[in-house]
PDB file of C-alpha atoms in Angstrom:
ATOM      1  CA  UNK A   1     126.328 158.451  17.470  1.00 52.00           C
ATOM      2  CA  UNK A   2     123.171 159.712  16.114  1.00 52.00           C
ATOM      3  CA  UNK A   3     124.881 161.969  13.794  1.00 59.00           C
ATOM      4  CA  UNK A   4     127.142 159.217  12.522  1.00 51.00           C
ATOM      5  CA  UNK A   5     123.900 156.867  12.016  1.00 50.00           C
ATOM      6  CA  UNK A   6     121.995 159.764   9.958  1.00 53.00           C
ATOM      7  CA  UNK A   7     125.265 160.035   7.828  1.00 54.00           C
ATOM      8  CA  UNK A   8     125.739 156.559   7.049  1.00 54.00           C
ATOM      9  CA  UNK A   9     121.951 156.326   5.729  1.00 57.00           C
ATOM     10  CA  UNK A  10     122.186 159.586   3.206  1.00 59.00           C
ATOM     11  CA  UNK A  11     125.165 158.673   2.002  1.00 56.00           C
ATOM     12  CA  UNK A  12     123.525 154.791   1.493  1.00 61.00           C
ATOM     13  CA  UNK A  13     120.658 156.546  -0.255  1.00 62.00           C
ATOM     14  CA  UNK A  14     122.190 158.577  -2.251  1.00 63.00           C
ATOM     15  CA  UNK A  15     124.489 156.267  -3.959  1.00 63.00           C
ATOM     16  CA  UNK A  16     121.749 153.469  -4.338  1.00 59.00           C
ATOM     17  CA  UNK A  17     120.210 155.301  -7.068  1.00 63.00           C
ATOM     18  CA  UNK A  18     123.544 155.473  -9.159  1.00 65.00           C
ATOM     19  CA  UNK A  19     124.417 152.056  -8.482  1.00 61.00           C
ATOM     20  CA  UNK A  20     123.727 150.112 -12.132  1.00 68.00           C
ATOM     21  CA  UNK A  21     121.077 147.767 -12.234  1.00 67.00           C
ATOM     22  CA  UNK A  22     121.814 144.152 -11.839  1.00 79.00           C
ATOM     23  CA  UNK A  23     118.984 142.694 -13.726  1.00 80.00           C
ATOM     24  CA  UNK A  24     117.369 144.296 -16.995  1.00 86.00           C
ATOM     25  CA  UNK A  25     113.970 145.653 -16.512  1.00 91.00           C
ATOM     26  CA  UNK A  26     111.481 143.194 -18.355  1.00 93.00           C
ATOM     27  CA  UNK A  27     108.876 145.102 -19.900  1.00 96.00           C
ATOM     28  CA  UNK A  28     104.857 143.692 -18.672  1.00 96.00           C
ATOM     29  CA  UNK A  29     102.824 143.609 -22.063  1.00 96.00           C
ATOM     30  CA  UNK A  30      99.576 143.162 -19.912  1.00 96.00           C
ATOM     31  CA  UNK A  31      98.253 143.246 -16.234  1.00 96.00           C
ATOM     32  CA  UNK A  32      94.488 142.796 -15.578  1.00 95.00           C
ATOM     33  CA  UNK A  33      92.649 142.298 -12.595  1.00 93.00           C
ATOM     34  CA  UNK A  34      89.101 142.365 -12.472  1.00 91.00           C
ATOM     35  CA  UNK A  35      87.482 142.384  -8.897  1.00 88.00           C
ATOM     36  CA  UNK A  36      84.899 139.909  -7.676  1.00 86.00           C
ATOM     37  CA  UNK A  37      81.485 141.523  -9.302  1.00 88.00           C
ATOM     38  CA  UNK A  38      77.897 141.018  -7.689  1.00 86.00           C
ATOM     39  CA  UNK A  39      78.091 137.493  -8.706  1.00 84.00           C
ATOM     40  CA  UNK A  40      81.511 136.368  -7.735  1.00 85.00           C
ATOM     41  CA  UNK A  41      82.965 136.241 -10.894  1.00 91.00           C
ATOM     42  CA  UNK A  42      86.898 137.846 -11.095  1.00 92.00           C
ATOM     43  CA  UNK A  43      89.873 137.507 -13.256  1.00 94.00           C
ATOM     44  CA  UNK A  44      93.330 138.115 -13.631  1.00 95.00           C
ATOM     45  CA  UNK A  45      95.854 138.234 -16.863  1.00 96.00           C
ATOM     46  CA  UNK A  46      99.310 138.917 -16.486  1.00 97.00           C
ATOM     47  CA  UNK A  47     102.168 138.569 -19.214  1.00 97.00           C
ATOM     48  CA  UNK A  48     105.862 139.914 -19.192  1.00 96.00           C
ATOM     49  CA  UNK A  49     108.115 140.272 -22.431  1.00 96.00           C
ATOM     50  CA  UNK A  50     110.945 137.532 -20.422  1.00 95.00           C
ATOM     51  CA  UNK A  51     107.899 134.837 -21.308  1.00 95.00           C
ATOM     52  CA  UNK A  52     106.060 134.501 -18.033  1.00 97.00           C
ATOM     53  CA  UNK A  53     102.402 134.485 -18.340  1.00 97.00           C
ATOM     54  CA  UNK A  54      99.733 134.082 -15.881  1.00 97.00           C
ATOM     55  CA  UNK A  55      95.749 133.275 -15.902  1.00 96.00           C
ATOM     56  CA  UNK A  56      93.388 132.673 -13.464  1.00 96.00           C
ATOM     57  CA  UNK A  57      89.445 133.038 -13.415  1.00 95.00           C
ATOM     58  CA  UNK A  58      87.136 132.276 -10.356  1.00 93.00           C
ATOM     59  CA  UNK A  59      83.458 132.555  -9.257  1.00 92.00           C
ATOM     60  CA  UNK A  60      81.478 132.078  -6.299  1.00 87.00           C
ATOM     61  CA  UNK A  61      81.616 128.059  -5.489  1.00 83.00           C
ATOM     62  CA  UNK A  62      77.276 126.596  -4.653  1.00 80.00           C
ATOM     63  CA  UNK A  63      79.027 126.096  -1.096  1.00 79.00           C
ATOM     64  CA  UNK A  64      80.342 129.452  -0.408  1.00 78.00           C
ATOM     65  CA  UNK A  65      83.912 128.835  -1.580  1.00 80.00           C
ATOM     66  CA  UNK A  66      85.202 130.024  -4.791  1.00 85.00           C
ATOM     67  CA  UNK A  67      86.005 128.085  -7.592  1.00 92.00           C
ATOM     68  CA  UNK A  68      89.352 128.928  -9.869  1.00 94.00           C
ATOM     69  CA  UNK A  69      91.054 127.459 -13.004  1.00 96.00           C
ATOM     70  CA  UNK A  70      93.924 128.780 -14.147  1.00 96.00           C
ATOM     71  CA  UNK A  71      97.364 128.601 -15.623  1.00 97.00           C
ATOM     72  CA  UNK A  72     100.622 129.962 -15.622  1.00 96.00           C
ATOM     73  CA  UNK A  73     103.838 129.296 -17.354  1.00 97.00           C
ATOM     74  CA  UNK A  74     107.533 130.548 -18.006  1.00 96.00           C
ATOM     75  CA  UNK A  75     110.734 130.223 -20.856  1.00 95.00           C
ATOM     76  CA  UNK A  76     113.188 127.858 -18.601  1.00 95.00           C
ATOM     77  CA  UNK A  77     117.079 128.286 -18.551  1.00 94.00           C
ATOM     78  CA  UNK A  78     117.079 125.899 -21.810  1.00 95.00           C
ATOM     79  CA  UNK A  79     114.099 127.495 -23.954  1.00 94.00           C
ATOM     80  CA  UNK A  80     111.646 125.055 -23.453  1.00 95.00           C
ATOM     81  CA  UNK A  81     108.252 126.477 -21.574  1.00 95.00           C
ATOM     82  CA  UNK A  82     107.651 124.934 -18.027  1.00 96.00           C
ATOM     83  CA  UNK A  83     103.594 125.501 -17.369  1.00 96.00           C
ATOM     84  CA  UNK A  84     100.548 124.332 -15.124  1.00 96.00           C
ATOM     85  CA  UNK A  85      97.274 124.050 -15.540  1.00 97.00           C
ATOM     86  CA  UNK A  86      95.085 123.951 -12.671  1.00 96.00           C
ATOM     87  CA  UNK A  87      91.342 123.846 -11.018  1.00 96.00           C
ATOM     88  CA  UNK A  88      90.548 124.705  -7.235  1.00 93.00           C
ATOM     89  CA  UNK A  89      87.316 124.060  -6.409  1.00 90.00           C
ATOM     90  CA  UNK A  90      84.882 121.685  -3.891  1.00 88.00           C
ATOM     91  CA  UNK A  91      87.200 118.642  -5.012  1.00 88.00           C
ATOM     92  CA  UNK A  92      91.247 120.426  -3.955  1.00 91.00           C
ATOM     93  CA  UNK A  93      93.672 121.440  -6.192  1.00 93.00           C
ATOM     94  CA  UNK A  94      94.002 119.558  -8.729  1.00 95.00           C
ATOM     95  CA  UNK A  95      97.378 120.373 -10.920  1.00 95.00           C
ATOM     96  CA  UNK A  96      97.817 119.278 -14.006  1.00 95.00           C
ATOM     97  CA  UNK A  97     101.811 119.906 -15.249  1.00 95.00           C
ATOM     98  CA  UNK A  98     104.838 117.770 -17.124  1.00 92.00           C
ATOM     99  CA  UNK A  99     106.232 119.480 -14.341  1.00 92.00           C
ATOM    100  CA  UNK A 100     105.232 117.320 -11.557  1.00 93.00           C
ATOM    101  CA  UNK A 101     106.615 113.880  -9.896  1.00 91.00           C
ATOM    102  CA  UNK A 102     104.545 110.837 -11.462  1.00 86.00           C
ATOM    103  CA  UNK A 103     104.560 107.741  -8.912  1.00 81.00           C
ATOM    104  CA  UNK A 104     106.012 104.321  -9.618  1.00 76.00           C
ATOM    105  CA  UNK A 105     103.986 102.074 -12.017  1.00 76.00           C
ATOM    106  CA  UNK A 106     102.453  99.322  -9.958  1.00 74.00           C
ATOM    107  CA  UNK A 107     103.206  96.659  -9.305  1.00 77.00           C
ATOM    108  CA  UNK A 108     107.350  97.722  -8.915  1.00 76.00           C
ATOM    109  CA  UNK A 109     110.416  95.189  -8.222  1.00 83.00           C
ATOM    110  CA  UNK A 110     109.845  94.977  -4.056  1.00 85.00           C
ATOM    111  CA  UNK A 111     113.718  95.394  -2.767  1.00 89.00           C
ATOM    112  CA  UNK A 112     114.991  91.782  -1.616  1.00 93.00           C
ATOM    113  CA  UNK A 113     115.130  93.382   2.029  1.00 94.00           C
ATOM    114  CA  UNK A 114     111.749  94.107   2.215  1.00 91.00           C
ATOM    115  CA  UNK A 115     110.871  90.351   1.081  1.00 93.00           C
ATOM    116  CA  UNK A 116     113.171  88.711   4.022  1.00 95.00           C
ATOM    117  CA  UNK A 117     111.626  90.557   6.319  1.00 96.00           C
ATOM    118  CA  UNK A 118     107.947  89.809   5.477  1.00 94.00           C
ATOM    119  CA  UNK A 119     108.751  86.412   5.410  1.00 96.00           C
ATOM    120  CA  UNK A 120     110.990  86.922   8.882  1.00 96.00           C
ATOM    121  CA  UNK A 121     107.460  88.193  10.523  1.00 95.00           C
ATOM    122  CA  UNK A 122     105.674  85.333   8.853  1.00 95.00           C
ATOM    123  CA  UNK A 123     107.515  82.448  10.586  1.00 95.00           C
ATOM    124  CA  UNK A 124     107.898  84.328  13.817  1.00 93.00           C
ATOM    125  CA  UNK A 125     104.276  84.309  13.600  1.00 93.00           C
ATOM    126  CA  UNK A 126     103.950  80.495  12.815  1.00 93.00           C
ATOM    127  CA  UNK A 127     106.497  80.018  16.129  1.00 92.00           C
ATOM    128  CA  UNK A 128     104.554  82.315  18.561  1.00 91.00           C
ATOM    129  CA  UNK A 129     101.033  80.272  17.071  1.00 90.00           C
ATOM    130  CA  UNK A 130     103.546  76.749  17.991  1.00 89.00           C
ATOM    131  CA  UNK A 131     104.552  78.099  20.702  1.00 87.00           C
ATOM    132  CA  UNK A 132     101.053  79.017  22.242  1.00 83.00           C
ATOM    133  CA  UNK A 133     102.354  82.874  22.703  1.00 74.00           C
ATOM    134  CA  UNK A 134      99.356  85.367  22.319  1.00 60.00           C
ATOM    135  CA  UNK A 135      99.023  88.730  20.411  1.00 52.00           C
ATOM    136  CA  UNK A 136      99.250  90.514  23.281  1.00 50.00           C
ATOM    137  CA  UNK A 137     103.118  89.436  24.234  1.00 50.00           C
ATOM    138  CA  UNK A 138     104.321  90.540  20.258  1.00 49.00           C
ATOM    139  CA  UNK A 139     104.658  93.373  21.018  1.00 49.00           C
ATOM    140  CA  UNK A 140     107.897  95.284  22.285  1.00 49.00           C
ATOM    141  CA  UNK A 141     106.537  95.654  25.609  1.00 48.00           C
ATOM    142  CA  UNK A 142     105.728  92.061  26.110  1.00 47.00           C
ATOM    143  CA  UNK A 143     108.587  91.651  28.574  1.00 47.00           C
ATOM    144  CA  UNK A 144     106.877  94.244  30.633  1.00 46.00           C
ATOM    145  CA  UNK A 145     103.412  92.772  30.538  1.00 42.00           C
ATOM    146  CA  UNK A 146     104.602  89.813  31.568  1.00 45.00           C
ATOM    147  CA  UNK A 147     105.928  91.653  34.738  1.00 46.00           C
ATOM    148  CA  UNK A 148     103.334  93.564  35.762  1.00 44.00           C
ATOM    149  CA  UNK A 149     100.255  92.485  34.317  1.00 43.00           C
ATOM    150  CA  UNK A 150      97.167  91.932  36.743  1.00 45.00           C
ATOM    151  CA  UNK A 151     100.314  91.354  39.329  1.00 45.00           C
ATOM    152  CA  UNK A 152     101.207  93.462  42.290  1.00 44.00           C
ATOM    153  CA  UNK A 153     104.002  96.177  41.850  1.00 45.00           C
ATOM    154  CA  UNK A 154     106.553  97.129  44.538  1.00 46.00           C
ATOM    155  CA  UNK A 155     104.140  99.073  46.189  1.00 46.00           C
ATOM    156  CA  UNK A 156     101.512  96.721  47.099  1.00 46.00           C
ATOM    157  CA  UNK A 157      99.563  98.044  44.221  1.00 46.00           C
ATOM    158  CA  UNK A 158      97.912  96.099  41.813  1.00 43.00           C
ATOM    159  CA  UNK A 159      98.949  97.130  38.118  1.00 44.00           C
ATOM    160  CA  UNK A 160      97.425  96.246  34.900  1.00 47.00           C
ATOM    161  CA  UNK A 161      98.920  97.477  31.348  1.00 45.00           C
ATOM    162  CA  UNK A 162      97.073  97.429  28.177  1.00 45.00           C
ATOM    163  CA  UNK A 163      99.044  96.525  25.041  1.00 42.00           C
TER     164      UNK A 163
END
């Protein structure tokens, strides 16, 4: 079985290097990396010829972190660059891209749903106020306080349940 395994393998590595290459090789124009020096301070540059290019500089953060800005950026499938700029530093991450989701403007249409039921929990609160019903019964369990609250349990215990 062994012998069989061994076989399979040389004969898989033999014939991978004369398999043709999916994917051309894309050429890197530059790759520089600069370590931390005495002070904290490090870069890094990289750029392919396919378009892909990224930067990023750091130092030592005044609270023992490091701080980094940098960018990066690549050709997408219709020409046009996709990039993002960021900085990492005491304050997060804080991207900076055409790339990334923007939220709603406020204020935005509310969906009719959401309206009906605000105004279903308003006047269910105006008939529990009528109605002399406290806070303490709105809630889903109020059947259940009502049950056992401050009241004695099959057991001959006394129960009480905080809602």
């Amino acid at each position: 079985m062994k012998q069989v395994l061994f076989a399979v393998l040389f004969v898989a590595m033999t014939t991978a290097d004369n398999l043709p290459q999916t994917s051309p090789v894309i050429a890197i124009l530059k790759n520089e990396q600069h370590t931390p020096d005495e002070f904290g301070n490090h870069n890094s540059d990289f750029e392919a010829a396919n378009g892909i290019e990224v930067h990023i500089s750091g130092s030592q953060g005044e609270n023992g972190g490091a701080n980094v800005i940098g960018s990066w950026s690549y050709v997408q499938d219709d020409g046009t660059i996709a990039s993002l700029k960021f900085v990492a530093d005491e304050n997060g991450y804080q991207p900076e891209s055409d790339l990334l989701p923007v939220a709603p403007h406020f204020p935005h249409p509310i969906p009719q749903f959401v309206l009906d039921q605000i105004e279903f929990a308003r006047l269910e609160d105006e008939r529990r106020a009528r109605e002399g019903i406290s806070a303490r019964n709105k809630s889903c369990f109020g059947i259940l306080t009502n049950f056992i609250y401050g009241g004695e349990d099959s057991s001959g215990l006394y129960s009480i349940l905080f809602l």
